[in-house]
JSON list of C-alpha atoms in Angstrom, two decimals:
[
{"chain": "I", "resi": 1, "resn": "ASP", "atom": "CA", "xyz": [91.77, 102.05, 126.91]},
{"chain": "I", "resi": 2, "resn": "ALA", "atom": "CA", "xyz": [93.11, 104.59, 124.29]},
{"chain": "I", "resi": 3, "resn": "GLY", "atom": "CA", "xyz": [96.57, 102.96, 122.99]},
{"chain": "I", "resi": 4, "resn": "VAL", "atom": "CA", "xyz": [99.45, 104.81, 123.06]},
{"chain": "I", "resi": 5, "resn": "ILE", "atom": "CA", "xyz": [98.66, 108.78, 122.15]},
{"chain": "I", "resi": 6, "resn": "GLN", "atom": "CA", "xyz": [101.64, 110.61, 120.01]},
{"chain": "I", "resi": 7, "resn": "SER", "atom": "CA", "xyz": [101.35, 114.16, 119.11]},
{"chain": "I", "resi": 8, "resn": "PRO", "atom": "CA", "xyz": [102.11, 115.65, 116.86]},
{"chain": "I", "resi": 9, "resn": "ARG", "atom": "CA", "xyz": [100.09, 114.13, 113.89]},
{"chain": "I", "resi": 10, "resn": "HIS", "atom": "CA", "xyz": [102.09, 115.90, 111.32]},
{"chain": "I", "resi": 11, "resn": "GLU", "atom": "CA", "xyz": [104.91, 118.45, 111.17]},
{"chain": "I", "resi": 12, "resn": "VAL", "atom": "CA", "xyz": [105.86, 120.05, 109.00]},
{"chain": "I", "resi": 13, "resn": "THR", "atom": "CA", "xyz": [108.71, 122.94, 109.59]},
{"chain": "I", "resi": 14, "resn": "GLU", "atom": "CA", "xyz": [112.65, 124.43, 108.36]},
{"chain": "I", "resi": 15, "resn": "MET", "atom": "CA", "xyz": [115.71, 122.63, 108.40]},
{"chain": "I", "resi": 16, "resn": "GLY", "atom": "CA", "xyz": [117.69, 123.80, 111.80]},
{"chain": "I", "resi": 17, "resn": "GLN", "atom": "CA", "xyz": [114.48, 124.62, 113.84]},
{"chain": "I", "resi": 18, "resn": "GLU", "atom": "CA", "xyz": [114.06, 122.54, 116.45]},
{"chain": "I", "resi": 19, "resn": "VAL", "atom": "CA", "xyz": [111.05, 120.12, 116.88]},
{"chain": "I", "resi": 20, "resn": "THR", "atom": "CA", "xyz": [109.92, 117.33, 119.65]},
{"chain": "I", "resi": 21, "resn": "LEU", "atom": "CA", "xyz": [107.59, 114.32, 119.14]},
{"chain": "I", "resi": 22, "resn": "ARG", "atom": "CA", "xyz": [105.09, 113.40, 122.41]},
{"chain": "I", "resi": 23, "resn": "CYS", "atom": "CA", "xyz": [104.57, 109.99, 123.43]},
{"chain": "I", "resi": 24, "resn": "LYS", "atom": "CA", "xyz": [101.90, 109.03, 125.79]},
{"chain": "I", "resi": 25, "resn": "PRO", "atom": "CA", "xyz": [102.26, 105.13, 126.08]},
{"chain": "I", "resi": 26, "resn": "ILE", "atom": "CA", "xyz": [99.42, 102.69, 127.32]},
{"chain": "I", "resi": 27, "resn": "SER", "atom": "CA", "xyz": [98.80, 102.91, 130.99]},
{"chain": "I", "resi": 28, "resn": "GLY", "atom": "CA", "xyz": [100.60, 100.37, 133.33]},
{"chain": "I", "resi": 29, "resn": "HIS", "atom": "CA", "xyz": [103.63, 99.54, 130.42]},
{"chain": "I", "resi": 30, "resn": "ASP", "atom": "CA", "xyz": [106.88, 99.49, 131.98]},
{"chain": "I", "resi": 31, "resn": "TYR", "atom": "CA", "xyz": [108.64, 99.40, 128.05]},
{"chain": "I", "resi": 32, "resn": "LEU", "atom": "CA", "xyz": [108.53, 102.47, 125.58]},
{"chain": "I", "resi": 33, "resn": "PHE", "atom": "CA", "xyz": [110.30, 101.90, 122.53]},
{"chain": "I", "resi": 34, "resn": "TRP", "atom": "CA", "xyz": [110.98, 105.13, 119.66]},
{"chain": "I", "resi": 35, "resn": "TYR", "atom": "CA", "xyz": [111.09, 104.12, 115.64]},
{"chain": "I", "resi": 36, "resn": "ARG", "atom": "CA", "xyz": [111.84, 105.76, 112.62]},
{"chain": "I", "resi": 37, "resn": "GLN", "atom": "CA", "xyz": [110.43, 104.54, 109.05]},
{"chain": "I", "resi": 38, "resn": "THR", "atom": "CA", "xyz": [111.32, 105.86, 105.92]},
{"chain": "I", "resi": 39, "resn": "MET", "atom": "CA", "xyz": [111.36, 104.10, 102.35]},
{"chain": "I", "resi": 40, "resn": "MET", "atom": "CA", "xyz": [114.61, 104.04, 102.36]},
{"chain": "I", "resi": 41, "resn": "ARG", "atom": "CA", "xyz": [115.58, 102.19, 105.86]},
{"chain": "I", "resi": 42, "resn": "GLY", "atom": "CA", "xyz": [112.50, 100.75, 106.68]},
{"chain": "I", "resi": 43, "resn": "LEU", "atom": "CA", "xyz": [111.28, 100.46, 110.22]},
{"chain": "I", "resi": 44, "resn": "GLU", "atom": "CA", "xyz": [114.18, 101.57, 112.73]},
{"chain": "I", "resi": 45, "resn": "LEU", "atom": "CA", "xyz": [114.87, 100.86, 116.59]},
{"chain": "I", "resi": 46, "resn": "LEU", "atom": "CA", "xyz": [116.38, 104.49, 118.04]},
{"chain": "I", "resi": 47, "resn": "ILE", "atom": "CA", "xyz": [115.87, 103.99, 121.68]},
{"chain": "I", "resi": 48, "resn": "TYR", "atom": "CA", "xyz": [113.94, 101.95, 124.31]},
{"chain": "I", "resi": 49, "resn": "PHE", "atom": "CA", "xyz": [113.55, 102.38, 127.13]},
{"chain": "I", "resi": 50, "resn": "ASN", "atom": "CA", "xyz": [112.31, 100.66, 130.79]},
{"chain": "I", "resi": 51, "resn": "ASN", "atom": "CA", "xyz": [111.11, 101.78, 133.42]},
{"chain": "I", "resi": 52, "resn": "ASN", "atom": "CA", "xyz": [111.34, 105.65, 132.22]},
{"chain": "I", "resi": 53, "resn": "VAL", "atom": "CA", "xyz": [115.48, 104.27, 132.23]},
{"chain": "I", "resi": 54, "resn": "PRO", "atom": "CA", "xyz": [116.90, 104.54, 128.58]},
{"chain": "I", "resi": 55, "resn": "ILE", "atom": "CA", "xyz": [118.06, 100.81, 128.06]},
{"chain": "I", "resi": 56, "resn": "ASP", "atom": "CA", "xyz": [119.11, 100.99, 124.06]},
{"chain": "I", "resi": 57, "resn": "ASP", "atom": "CA", "xyz": [120.29, 103.78, 122.28]},
{"chain": "I", "resi": 58, "resn": "SER", "atom": "CA", "xyz": [122.51, 102.47, 119.93]},
{"chain": "I", "resi": 59, "resn": "GLY", "atom": "CA", "xyz": [120.03, 103.14, 117.16]},
{"chain": "I", "resi": 60, "resn": "MET", "atom": "CA", "xyz": [119.52, 107.42, 117.56]},
{"chain": "I", "resi": 61, "resn": "PRO", "atom": "CA", "xyz": [121.72, 108.96, 114.14]},
{"chain": "I", "resi": 62, "resn": "GLU", "atom": "CA", "xyz": [123.40, 111.58, 115.92]},
{"chain": "I", "resi": 63, "resn": "ASP", "atom": "CA", "xyz": [123.93, 114.38, 118.81]},
{"chain": "I", "resi": 64, "resn": "ARG", "atom": "CA", "xyz": [121.41, 116.28, 116.68]},
{"chain": "I", "resi": 65, "resn": "PHE", "atom": "CA", "xyz": [118.83, 113.74, 118.20]},
{"chain": "I", "resi": 66, "resn": "SER", "atom": "CA", "xyz": [117.80, 113.09, 122.14]},
{"chain": "I", "resi": 67, "resn": "ALA", "atom": "CA", "xyz": [115.64, 111.21, 124.00]},
{"chain": "I", "resi": 68, "resn": "LYS", "atom": "CA", "xyz": [113.53, 111.79, 127.44]},
{"chain": "I", "resi": 69, "resn": "MET", "atom": "CA", "xyz": [110.77, 109.67, 129.49]},
{"chain": "I", "resi": 70, "resn": "PRO", "atom": "CA", "xyz": [110.23, 112.09, 132.59]},
{"chain": "I", "resi": 71, "resn": "ASN", "atom": "CA", "xyz": [108.01, 109.69, 133.93]},
{"chain": "I", "resi": 72, "resn": "ALA", "atom": "CA", "xyz": [105.96, 106.04, 132.80]},
{"chain": "I", "resi": 73, "resn": "SER", "atom": "CA", "xyz": [103.28, 108.64, 131.03]},
{"chain": "I", "resi": 74, "resn": "PHE", "atom": "CA", "xyz": [105.24, 111.01, 128.75]},
{"chain": "I", "resi": 75, "resn": "SER", "atom": "CA", "xyz": [108.22, 110.62, 126.62]},
{"chain": "I", "resi": 76, "resn": "THR", "atom": "CA", "xyz": [109.75, 113.33, 123.98]},
{"chain": "I", "resi": 77, "resn": "LEU", "atom": "CA", "xyz": [111.99, 112.78, 121.13]},
{"chain": "I", "resi": 78, "resn": "LYS", "atom": "CA", "xyz": [113.35, 115.65, 120.49]},
{"chain": "I", "resi": 79, "resn": "ILE", "atom": "CA", "xyz": [115.61, 116.90, 117.14]},
{"chain": "I", "resi": 80, "resn": "GLN", "atom": "CA", "xyz": [118.26, 119.87, 117.03]},
{"chain": "I", "resi": 81, "resn": "PRO", "atom": "CA", "xyz": [118.39, 121.35, 114.86]},
{"chain": "I", "resi": 82, "resn": "SER", "atom": "CA", "xyz": [116.55, 119.12, 112.27]},
{"chain": "I", "resi": 83, "resn": "GLU", "atom": "CA", "xyz": [117.96, 118.43, 108.49]},
{"chain": "I", "resi": 84, "resn": "PRO", "atom": "CA", "xyz": [115.44, 117.48, 105.27]},
{"chain": "I", "resi": 85, "resn": "ARG", "atom": "CA", "xyz": [116.91, 113.97, 106.15]},
{"chain": "I", "resi": 86, "resn": "ASP", "atom": "CA", "xyz": [114.80, 113.22, 108.87]},
{"chain": "I", "resi": 87, "resn": "SER", "atom": "CA", "xyz": [112.05, 113.36, 106.96]},
{"chain": "I", "resi": 88, "resn": "ALA", "atom": "CA", "xyz": [109.86, 110.42, 108.35]},
{"chain": "I", "resi": 89, "resn": "VAL", "atom": "CA", "xyz": [107.06, 108.33, 110.03]},
{"chain": "I", "resi": 90, "resn": "TYR", "atom": "CA", "xyz": [108.19, 108.19, 113.56]},
{"chain": "I", "resi": 91, "resn": "PHE", "atom": "CA", "xyz": [106.31, 105.70, 115.72]},
{"chain": "I", "resi": 92, "resn": "CYS", "atom": "CA", "xyz": [106.14, 105.86, 119.32]},
{"chain": "I", "resi": 93, "resn": "ALA", "atom": "CA", "xyz": [105.40, 101.52, 121.16]},
{"chain": "I", "resi": 94, "resn": "SER", "atom": "CA", "xyz": [105.14, 100.71, 124.65]},
{"chain": "I", "resi": 95, "resn": "SER", "atom": "CA", "xyz": [104.32, 96.77, 126.15]},
{"chain": "I", "resi": 96, "resn": "LEU", "atom": "CA", "xyz": [104.22, 95.38, 128.90]},
{"chain": "I", "resi": 97, "resn": "THR", "atom": "CA", "xyz": [106.57, 92.84, 131.00]},
{"chain": "I", "resi": 98, "resn": "SER", "atom": "CA", "xyz": [104.21, 89.50, 131.55]},
{"chain": "I", "resi": 99, "resn": "GLY", "atom": "CA", "xyz": [106.86, 86.90, 131.91]},
{"chain": "I", "resi": 100, "resn": "GLY", "atom": "CA", "xyz": [106.38, 85.61, 128.81]},
{"chain": "I", "resi": 101, "resn": "GLN", "atom": "CA", "xyz": [106.27, 87.04, 125.33]},
{"chain": "I", "resi": 102, "resn": "GLU", "atom": "CA", "xyz": [105.85, 90.69, 125.39]},
{"chain": "I", "resi": 103, "resn": "THR", "atom": "CA", "xyz": [103.03, 92.68, 122.41]},
{"chain": "I", "resi": 104, "resn": "GLN", "atom": "CA", "xyz": [104.26, 96.28, 120.96]},
{"chain": "I", "resi": 105, "resn": "TYR", "atom": "CA", "xyz": [101.74, 98.35, 121.21]},
{"chain": "I", "resi": 106, "resn": "PHE", "atom": "CA", "xyz": [101.68, 101.22, 118.54]},
{"chain": "I", "resi": 107, "resn": "GLY", "atom": "CA", "xyz": [101.15, 104.99, 118.23]},
{"chain": "I", "resi": 108, "resn": "PRO", "atom": "CA", "xyz": [99.19, 106.45, 114.42]},
{"chain": "I", "resi": 109, "resn": "GLY", "atom": "CA", "xyz": [102.75, 108.15, 113.78]},
{"chain": "I", "resi": 110, "resn": "THR", "atom": "CA", "xyz": [103.32, 111.55, 113.80]},
{"chain": "I", "resi": 111, "resn": "ARG", "atom": "CA", "xyz": [104.84, 112.47, 110.28]},
{"chain": "I", "resi": 112, "resn": "LEU", "atom": "CA", "xyz": [107.59, 114.51, 110.21]},
{"chain": "I", "resi": 113, "resn": "LEU", "atom": "CA", "xyz": [108.33, 116.92, 106.68]},
{"chain": "I", "resi": 114, "resn": "VAL", "atom": "CA", "xyz": [111.36, 118.62, 107.63]},
{"chain": "I", "resi": 115, "resn": "LEU", "atom": "CA", "xyz": [112.31, 121.74, 104.42]},
{"chain": "K", "resi": 1, "resn": "ALA", "atom": "CA", "xyz": [122.53, 89.83, 115.37]},
{"chain": "K", "resi": 2, "resn": "GLN", "atom": "CA", "xyz": [119.55, 88.50, 114.51]},
{"chain": "K", "resi": 3, "resn": "SER", "atom": "CA", "xyz": [117.37, 89.84, 111.42]},
{"chain": "K", "resi": 4, "resn": "VAL", "atom": "CA", "xyz": [114.95, 89.18, 109.00]},
{"chain": "K", "resi": 5, "resn": "THR", "atom": "CA", "xyz": [114.36, 89.02, 105.43]},
{"chain": "K", "resi": 6, "resn": "GLN", "atom": "CA", "xyz": [111.15, 89.45, 103.27]},
{"chain": "K", "resi": 7, "resn": "LEU", "atom": "CA", "xyz": [111.68, 88.49, 100.06]},
{"chain": "K", "resi": 8, "resn": "GLY", "atom": "CA", "xyz": [108.98, 90.54, 98.05]},
{"chain": "K", "resi": 9, "resn": "SER", "atom": "CA", "xyz": [108.61, 93.55, 98.50]},
{"chain": "K", "resi": 10, "resn": "HIS", "atom": "CA", "xyz": [105.53, 93.41, 96.86]},
{"chain": "K", "resi": 11, "resn": "VAL", "atom": "CA", "xyz": [102.51, 90.64, 96.86]},
{"chain": "K", "resi": 12, "resn": "SER", "atom": "CA", "xyz": [100.08, 90.58, 94.86]},
{"chain": "K", "resi": 13, "resn": "VAL", "atom": "CA", "xyz": [96.71, 88.26, 94.66]},
{"chain": "K", "resi": 14, "resn": "SER", "atom": "CA", "xyz": [93.43, 87.88, 93.38]},
{"chain": "K", "resi": 15, "resn": "GLU", "atom": "CA", "xyz": [90.54, 88.38, 96.42]},
{"chain": "K", "resi": 16, "resn": "GLY", "atom": "CA", "xyz": [89.41, 84.12, 97.69]},
{"chain": "K", "resi": 17, "resn": "ALA", "atom": "CA", "xyz": [93.19, 83.34, 96.54]},
{"chain": "K", "resi": 18, "resn": "LEU", "atom": "CA", "xyz": [95.68, 82.39, 98.52]},
{"chain": "K", "resi": 19, "resn": "VAL", "atom": "CA", "xyz": [98.18, 85.01, 100.26]},
{"chain": "K", "resi": 20, "resn": "LEU", "atom": "CA", "xyz": [101.72, 84.01, 100.87]},
{"chain": "K", "resi": 21, "resn": "LEU", "atom": "CA", "xyz": [104.46, 86.12, 102.39]},
{"chain": "K", "resi": 22, "resn": "ARG", "atom": "CA", "xyz": [107.83, 85.03, 103.00]},
{"chain": "K", "resi": 23, "resn": "CYS", "atom": "CA", "xyz": [110.28, 85.78, 106.26]},
{"chain": "K", "resi": 24, "resn": "ASN", "atom": "CA", "xyz": [113.28, 84.24, 106.39]},
{"chain": "K", "resi": 25, "resn": "TYR", "atom": "CA", "xyz": [115.26, 84.53, 109.46]},
{"chain": "K", "resi": 26, "resn": "SER", "atom": "CA", "xyz": [118.85, 84.67, 110.94]},
{"chain": "K", "resi": 27, "resn": "SER", "atom": "CA", "xyz": [119.66, 83.62, 114.21]},
{"chain": "K", "resi": 28, "resn": "SER", "atom": "CA", "xyz": [121.94, 81.51, 115.68]},
{"chain": "K", "resi": 29, "resn": "VAL", "atom": "CA", "xyz": [119.53, 80.16, 118.63]},
{"chain": "K", "resi": 30, "resn": "PRO", "atom": "CA", "xyz": [116.19, 80.07, 118.98]},
{"chain": "K", "resi": 31, "resn": "PRO", "atom": "CA", "xyz": [114.07, 83.22, 118.45]},
{"chain": "K", "resi": 32, "resn": "TYR", "atom": "CA", "xyz": [110.48, 85.53, 118.84]},
{"chain": "K", "resi": 33, "resn": "LEU", "atom": "CA", "xyz": [109.43, 86.29, 115.52]},
{"chain": "K", "resi": 34, "resn": "PHE", "atom": "CA", "xyz": [106.41, 88.53, 114.66]},
{"chain": "K", "resi": 35, "resn": "TRP", "atom": "CA", "xyz": [103.92, 89.51, 111.87]},
{"chain": "K", "resi": 36, "resn": "TYR", "atom": "CA", "xyz": [102.73, 92.97, 112.27]},
{"chain": "K", "resi": 37, "resn": "VAL", "atom": "CA", "xyz": [100.39, 94.81, 109.68]},
{"chain": "K", "resi": 38, "resn": "GLN", "atom": "CA", "xyz": [100.33, 98.21, 108.86]},
{"chain": "K", "resi": 39, "resn": "TYR", "atom": "CA", "xyz": [97.24, 100.08, 107.10]},
{"chain": "K", "resi": 40, "resn": "PRO", "atom": "CA", "xyz": [97.54, 103.36, 105.15]},
{"chain": "K", "resi": 41, "resn": "ASN", "atom": "CA", "xyz": [98.42, 106.18, 107.63]},
{"chain": "K", "resi": 42, "resn": "GLN", "atom": "CA", "xyz": [98.16, 104.24, 111.22]},
{"chain": "K", "resi": 43, "resn": "GLY", "atom": "CA", "xyz": [101.04, 102.18, 113.78]},
{"chain": "K", "resi": 44, "resn": "LEU", "atom": "CA", "xyz": [102.08, 99.02, 113.12]},
{"chain": "K", "resi": 45, "resn": "GLN", "atom": "CA", "xyz": [99.26, 96.21, 114.94]},
{"chain": "K", "resi": 46, "resn": "LEU", "atom": "CA", "xyz": [100.19, 92.87, 115.97]},
{"chain": "K", "resi": 47, "resn": "LEU", "atom": "CA", "xyz": [98.35, 89.87, 113.87]},
{"chain": "K", "resi": 48, "resn": "LEU", "atom": "CA", "xyz": [100.92, 86.86, 115.65]},
{"chain": "K", "resi": 49, "resn": "LYS", "atom": "CA", "xyz": [104.27, 85.57, 117.23]},
{"chain": "K", "resi": 50, "resn": "TYR", "atom": "CA", "xyz": [105.93, 82.79, 117.92]},
{"chain": "K", "resi": 51, "resn": "THR", "atom": "CA", "xyz": [107.66, 81.96, 121.48]},
{"chain": "K", "resi": 52, "resn": "SER", "atom": "CA", "xyz": [108.14, 78.34, 120.89]},
{"chain": "K", "resi": 53, "resn": "ALA", "atom": "CA", "xyz": [104.77, 77.22, 122.46]},
{"chain": "K", "resi": 54, "resn": "ALA", "atom": "CA", "xyz": [103.62, 75.91, 119.03]},
{"chain": "K", "resi": 55, "resn": "THR", "atom": "CA", "xyz": [105.30, 75.77, 115.78]},
{"chain": "K", "resi": 56, "resn": "LEU", "atom": "CA", "xyz": [101.99, 76.85, 114.12]},
{"chain": "K", "resi": 57, "resn": "VAL", "atom": "CA", "xyz": [100.29, 79.86, 114.99]},
{"chain": "K", "resi": 58, "resn": "LYS", "atom": "CA", "xyz": [97.30, 81.58, 114.60]},
{"chain": "K", "resi": 59, "resn": "GLY", "atom": "CA", "xyz": [96.75, 84.87, 114.31]},
{"chain": "K", "resi": 60, "resn": "ILE", "atom": "CA", "xyz": [94.07, 87.59, 113.86]},
{"chain": "K", "resi": 61, "resn": "ASN", "atom": "CA", "xyz": [92.25, 87.64, 110.98]},
{"chain": "K", "resi": 62, "resn": "GLY", "atom": "CA", "xyz": [92.46, 84.97, 109.77]},
{"chain": "K", "resi": 63, "resn": "PHE", "atom": "CA", "xyz": [96.33, 84.67, 109.64]},
{"chain": "K", "resi": 64, "resn": "GLU", "atom": "CA", "xyz": [98.94, 81.90, 110.09]},
{"chain": "K", "resi": 65, "resn": "ALA", "atom": "CA", "xyz": [102.28, 81.36, 110.70]},
{"chain": "K", "resi": 66, "resn": "GLU", "atom": "CA", "xyz": [104.61, 78.22, 110.62]},
{"chain": "K", "resi": 67, "resn": "PHE", "atom": "CA", "xyz": [107.62, 77.65, 112.22]},
{"chain": "K", "resi": 68, "resn": "LYS", "atom": "CA", "xyz": [110.55, 75.97, 109.95]},
{"chain": "K", "resi": 69, "resn": "LYS", "atom": "CA", "xyz": [113.82, 76.00, 112.49]},
{"chain": "K", "resi": 70, "resn": "SER", "atom": "CA", "xyz": [115.22, 73.83, 109.57]},
{"chain": "K", "resi": 71, "resn": "GLU", "atom": "CA", "xyz": [114.32, 76.19, 106.59]},
{"chain": "K", "resi": 72, "resn": "THR", "atom": "CA", "xyz": [115.06, 79.41, 109.27]},
{"chain": "K", "resi": 73, "resn": "SER", "atom": "CA", "xyz": [111.32, 80.54, 108.04]},
{"chain": "K", "resi": 74, "resn": "PHE", "atom": "CA", "xyz": [108.60, 82.19, 109.27]},
{"chain": "K", "resi": 75, "resn": "HIS", "atom": "CA", "xyz": [105.78, 82.59, 106.15]},
{"chain": "K", "resi": 76, "resn": "LEU", "atom": "CA", "xyz": [102.59, 84.29, 107.32]},
{"chain": "K", "resi": 77, "resn": "THR", "atom": "CA", "xyz": [99.33, 82.43, 105.14]},
{"chain": "K", "resi": 78, "resn": "LYS", "atom": "CA", "xyz": [96.00, 82.49, 105.10]},
{"chain": "K", "resi": 79, "resn": "PRO", "atom": "CA", "xyz": [93.41, 80.45, 102.53]},
{"chain": "K", "resi": 80, "resn": "SER", "atom": "CA", "xyz": [91.53, 83.27, 101.51]},
{"chain": "K", "resi": 81, "resn": "ALA", "atom": "CA", "xyz": [92.66, 86.90, 100.92]},
{"chain": "K", "resi": 82, "resn": "HIS", "atom": "CA", "xyz": [89.90, 89.53, 101.07]},
{"chain": "K", "resi": 83, "resn": "MET", "atom": "CA", "xyz": [90.14, 93.05, 99.84]},
{"chain": "K", "resi": 84, "resn": "SER", "atom": "CA", "xyz": [90.75, 94.93, 103.67]},
{"chain": "K", "resi": 85, "resn": "ASP", "atom": "CA", "xyz": [94.33, 92.59, 103.50]},
{"chain": "K", "resi": 86, "resn": "ALA", "atom": "CA", "xyz": [95.48, 95.40, 101.33]},
{"chain": "K", "resi": 87, "resn": "ALA", "atom": "CA", "xyz": [98.31, 96.46, 103.88]},
{"chain": "K", "resi": 88, "resn": "GLU", "atom": "CA", "xyz": [101.76, 96.39, 104.35]},
{"chain": "K", "resi": 89, "resn": "TYR", "atom": "CA", "xyz": [103.00, 93.68, 106.42]},
{"chain": "K", "resi": 90, "resn": "PHE", "atom": "CA", "xyz": [105.99, 93.34, 108.41]},
{"chain": "K", "resi": 91, "resn": "CYS", "atom": "CA", "xyz": [108.16, 90.13, 109.78]},
{"chain": "K", "resi": 92, "resn": "ALA", "atom": "CA", "xyz": [110.57, 91.17, 113.47]},
{"chain": "K", "resi": 93, "resn": "VAL", "atom": "CA", "xyz": [112.41, 89.06, 115.22]},
{"chain": "K", "resi": 94, "resn": "SER", "atom": "CA", "xyz": [113.58, 89.12, 119.10]},
{"chain": "K", "resi": 95, "resn": "LEU", "atom": "CA", "xyz": [116.11, 87.87, 120.88]},
{"chain": "K", "resi": 96, "resn": "SER", "atom": "CA", "xyz": [115.14, 89.41, 124.46]},
{"chain": "K", "resi": 97, "resn": "GLY", "atom": "CA", "xyz": [112.16, 89.93, 123.69]},
{"chain": "K", "resi": 98, "resn": "TYR", "atom": "CA", "xyz": [112.68, 94.00, 123.85]},
{"chain": "K", "resi": 99, "resn": "ALA", "atom": "CA", "xyz": [114.04, 95.44, 120.96]},
{"chain": "K", "resi": 100, "resn": "LEU", "atom": "CA", "xyz": [112.41, 94.28, 117.59]},
{"chain": "K", "resi": 101, "resn": "ASN", "atom": "CA", "xyz": [115.22, 93.94, 114.31]},
{"chain": "K", "resi": 102, "resn": "PHE", "atom": "CA", "xyz": [112.01, 94.22, 111.70]},
{"chain": "K", "resi": 103, "resn": "GLY", "atom": "CA", "xyz": [111.88, 93.21, 107.79]},
{"chain": "K", "resi": 104, "resn": "LYS", "atom": "CA", "xyz": [112.03, 95.79, 105.04]},
{"chain": "K", "resi": 105, "resn": "GLY", "atom": "CA", "xyz": [108.22, 95.02, 104.66]},
{"chain": "K", "resi": 106, "resn": "THR", "atom": "CA", "xyz": [106.07, 93.07, 101.77]},
{"chain": "K", "resi": 107, "resn": "SER", "atom": "CA", "xyz": [103.52, 95.54, 100.26]},
{"chain": "K", "resi": 108, "resn": "LEU", "atom": "CA", "xyz": [99.86, 93.44, 100.17]},
{"chain": "K", "resi": 109, "resn": "LEU", "atom": "CA", "xyz": [97.98, 94.23, 97.01]},
{"chain": "K", "resi": 110, "resn": "VAL", "atom": "CA", "xyz": [94.34, 92.43, 96.52]},
{"chain": "K", "resi": 111, "resn": "THR", "atom": "CA", "xyz": [92.85, 92.69, 93.07]},
{"chain": "K", "resi": 112, "resn": "PRO", "atom": "CA", "xyz": [89.14, 92.01, 92.31]}
]
């Protein structure tokens, strides 16, 4: 299995530009999570989906952030307009409901720098 | 809400020495607890998880953790550190089994 795939791995953009981060979960997994990692705030859950439906988006910092999951194999996290304080590493993770305590599998992350 | 506190943002041990990374949780009901490891420029990888089946949990790479309800702790240990263990370690808690709440992380440095 290829694992969770994220693209791009690195993104440098200017303040005010739109940024789109992409994630392909592990095939067959029914949960997908977006996290943000910064030095100041650590790892924060932004939003998660179950069977392509957003379940909890209370971690999304503000309206500039949006996430979609149009199908089981693809999700996007969009920031519009971007600001320097959005600079962080964004991780996507997926898991499979199995009746027990599910393990989340993380992608390699997208390192975003907003100038 | 459930949360975890990792004591010590940086821990340094000598190669071959005991590794002890501390994690305390806050939860009104028995939680699910996890330890993840993050190597530089990589995503997080599960080391081990507690799901109430056994209080002593063994994970990958020789790590283990013990759930102690009386102390609300889930400390991570390894008898003998290797240079390759140098990484960032995260404790996490979950009630629902889905959304994880991570600690701030502990950076482990292993010296020769």
